[in-house]
Amino acid sequence: MTVLDFINRMLGLSAPSASTAKQRLQLVLAHDRSDLNPELLEQMRREILEVVQRYVEIDIAEGDVTLETEDRVTALVANLPIKRARPLQPPLGRRLASAADAVNAGTSSPTPNSPELKPPGEAEAPATDADTRAPMPAWVSANED
Amino acid sequence: MDAVTSAAARIILICSGKGGVGKTTLTANLGIALAKLGERTVVLDADFGLRNLDLLLGLENRIVYTAQEVLAETCRLDQALVKHKQEPNLALLPAGNPRMLEWLTPDDMKKIVAMLAERFDYVLIDCPAGIEDGFKNAAAAAKEAIVITTPEVSAVRDADRVIGLLNTRGVAPVQLVLNRVRPKMMANQEMLAVDDVTDILALPLLGLVLEDEQVIVSTNRGEPLTLNGTASPAARAYQNVARRLRGENVPLIDPSKERQGLRAQLKRMLTKKIF
């Protein structure tokens, strides 16, 4: 360390470089280990936020999806402050059931009534012809009882 | 060289990812240190494109054959092994030479290492830099590994890549040697701390080698520091790595205490450059 460095450090003009090195390393290694580039991560972040928004109202500006690494284990950490739950959403089992209907009905199923956005009452009455549908799996019917 | 089969030869890959962080220096010094402790040791230079282990050991004029000739059965293994004059427990085997027409394959590597494991206690494989074919060849036969790195972002990043590859290959244990540590810079927080590096790489620390000018002097001469029992910090560090490898419990040095104490001060006075 030179005298100039020392003065700068005392005046708070420059931080010690070791901590910078550590932070930069941790970030770059999290990306290296997961093989995700920043663009992919950003795309994933947007899609995760979209999905979460279907269920709860979240603060997009505060929402944060990052990679964190500890002990060679990289974790995807999503920090999404919830404003409030969406009241009109049917329970998860219902929507899975109607999603399964849409899949079983094949491509002929009209897309406008997307299963996720339907109110609870409509969820059981898909627009497709009931005869063409495959029998429901057991777990779906159990859910509807 | 007697033909007694080793119960379980330790086959250790010495790698770093990045070049120039001290793989070959560690291999040479560790080889000598282990040999001095009575272990029958062979160092295998897997970096045949840019081989340098012979130079660091002072054996560059004595190489006649390489592993390639052994595999082609144009010579016997004991003809290709270059025995160190001062330290007869140590032998060098270059994997090939830079003019080689055909590159060794991972299977060749396994064959040659299996032959070496029959007559040595320790097989140290000096891995080439990078993570491509050279690394894959060198790693093919390794059972355990020493990753060497320096407290710099690029070296640590490359070490991390190598550790990932070693983990997927099932090489274990993988241990860390931190090289070229500068206690003064660490104290000023201008160099990644030892704990930072071990935390990030999540490896047990096998050794801590301080930056030491004597390393350059020793490579100039082709006499590894551990050969003459010099008291330089790096020599001690390499000896300790060898002892820890054999299972001895040798405490790690504390870089922050390395520059204090009356003895250290006196030594600094005596070794201070006067012109």
XYZ file of C-alpha atoms in Angstrom, chain A:
145
model
C 0.000 0.000 0.000
C 1.373 3.387 -0.941
C 1.018 6.538 1.149
C -1.529 7.766 -1.384
C -3.532 4.554 -1.038
C -3.441 4.908 2.706
C -4.705 8.494 2.577
C -7.443 7.510 0.160
C -8.459 4.660 2.424
C -8.549 6.928 5.470
C -10.687 9.457 3.635
C -13.018 6.705 2.508
C -12.269 7.418 -1.131
C -11.367 3.837 -1.941
C -12.568 0.595 -0.407
C -10.168 -2.315 0.108
C -10.097 -4.321 -3.083
C -10.305 -7.753 -1.436
C -14.003 -7.372 -0.647
C -14.688 -6.204 -4.196
C -12.821 -9.236 -5.492
C -14.872 -11.551 -3.292
C -18.201 -10.073 -4.371
C -17.290 -10.186 -8.050
C -16.088 -13.750 -7.737
C -19.213 -14.935 -5.970
C -21.394 -13.428 -8.659
C -19.402 -14.762 -11.591
C -19.123 -18.219 -10.030
C -22.854 -18.430 -9.408
C -23.342 -17.827 -13.123
C -20.503 -20.172 -14.143
C -21.822 -22.991 -11.994
C -25.400 -22.713 -13.193
C -24.365 -22.121 -16.789
C -26.892 -19.287 -17.013
C -25.935 -16.083 -18.722
C -27.449 -12.786 -17.553
C -29.940 -12.733 -20.456
C -31.317 -16.166 -19.632
C -31.493 -15.236 -15.992
C -33.443 -12.079 -16.843
C -35.845 -14.089 -19.017
C -36.311 -16.603 -16.233
C -36.912 -13.777 -13.770
C -39.664 -12.320 -15.952
C -41.348 -15.678 -16.405
C -41.190 -16.475 -12.714
C -42.747 -13.103 -11.927
C -45.520 -13.766 -14.471
C -46.382 -17.075 -12.865
C -46.318 -15.719 -9.354
C -48.503 -12.798 -10.409
C -51.310 -15.163 -11.344
C -51.579 -16.142 -7.723
C -50.644 -13.106 -5.721
C -50.209 -9.450 -6.383
C -46.541 -8.691 -6.076
C -44.421 -5.618 -6.166
C -42.633 -5.980 -9.485
C -40.187 -3.181 -8.789
C -39.084 -4.871 -5.572
C -39.113 -8.360 -7.029
C -35.679 -9.888 -7.283
C -34.451 -13.225 -8.619
C -30.765 -13.946 -8.138
C -28.312 -16.778 -7.979
C -26.516 -17.300 -4.713
C -23.761 -19.728 -3.938
C -22.731 -21.298 -0.697
C -20.541 -24.369 -0.213
C -20.527 -25.095 -3.935
C -24.325 -25.283 -3.986
C -25.913 -22.646 -6.173
C -29.440 -21.643 -5.275
C -31.946 -19.600 -7.202
C -33.246 -17.086 -4.695
C -36.477 -15.217 -5.437
C -37.386 -12.364 -3.164
C -40.913 -11.272 -4.103
C -42.752 -8.970 -1.686
C -46.468 -9.870 -1.754
C -48.950 -6.991 -1.680
C -52.050 -9.168 -1.353
C -53.450 -12.444 -2.542
C -55.686 -12.445 -5.602
C -59.189 -13.138 -4.230
C -60.875 -14.414 -7.418
C -58.532 -17.308 -8.059
C -59.943 -20.843 -7.801
C -58.033 -23.250 -5.573
C -54.965 -24.865 -7.080
C -56.530 -28.338 -7.434
C -59.391 -26.943 -9.503
C -57.147 -25.171 -11.851
C -54.909 -28.165 -12.284
C -58.020 -30.167 -13.123
C -59.143 -27.724 -15.772
C -55.637 -27.499 -17.104
C -55.676 -31.275 -17.396
C -58.987 -30.998 -19.262
C -57.477 -28.607 -21.710
C -54.575 -30.943 -22.294
C -56.808 -34.030 -22.623
C -59.125 -32.269 -25.035
C -56.252 -31.849 -27.430
C -55.581 -28.928 -29.695
C -59.264 -28.423 -30.584
C -59.804 -26.787 -27.201
C -60.411 -23.093 -27.718
C -57.778 -21.029 -26.038
C -59.683 -17.855 -25.090
C -60.940 -19.274 -21.808
C -57.550 -19.919 -20.437
C -57.958 -22.094 -17.350
C -55.924 -19.919 -15.059
C -58.123 -16.867 -15.410
C -61.495 -18.530 -15.035
C -63.658 -17.859 -11.997
C -64.359 -20.951 -9.868
C -67.844 -21.639 -11.298
C -66.752 -21.935 -14.897
C -63.773 -24.062 -14.201
C -65.727 -27.304 -14.453
C -67.433 -26.509 -17.744
C -64.886 -26.427 -20.531
C -66.159 -25.471 -23.963
C -65.155 -28.736 -25.610
C -67.469 -31.693 -26.212
C -67.473 -33.982 -23.199
C -67.552 -37.173 -25.306
C -64.212 -36.545 -26.923
C -62.484 -36.151 -23.604
C -60.354 -38.851 -22.142
C -61.408 -40.124 -18.719
C -60.116 -38.000 -15.893
C -57.284 -39.312 -13.818
C -58.241 -40.454 -10.354
C -56.511 -37.643 -8.546
C -58.493 -35.061 -10.503
C -61.900 -36.515 -9.704
C -60.916 -36.955 -6.084
C -60.161 -33.295 -6.012
C -63.580 -32.338 -7.329
C -65.596 -34.269 -4.775
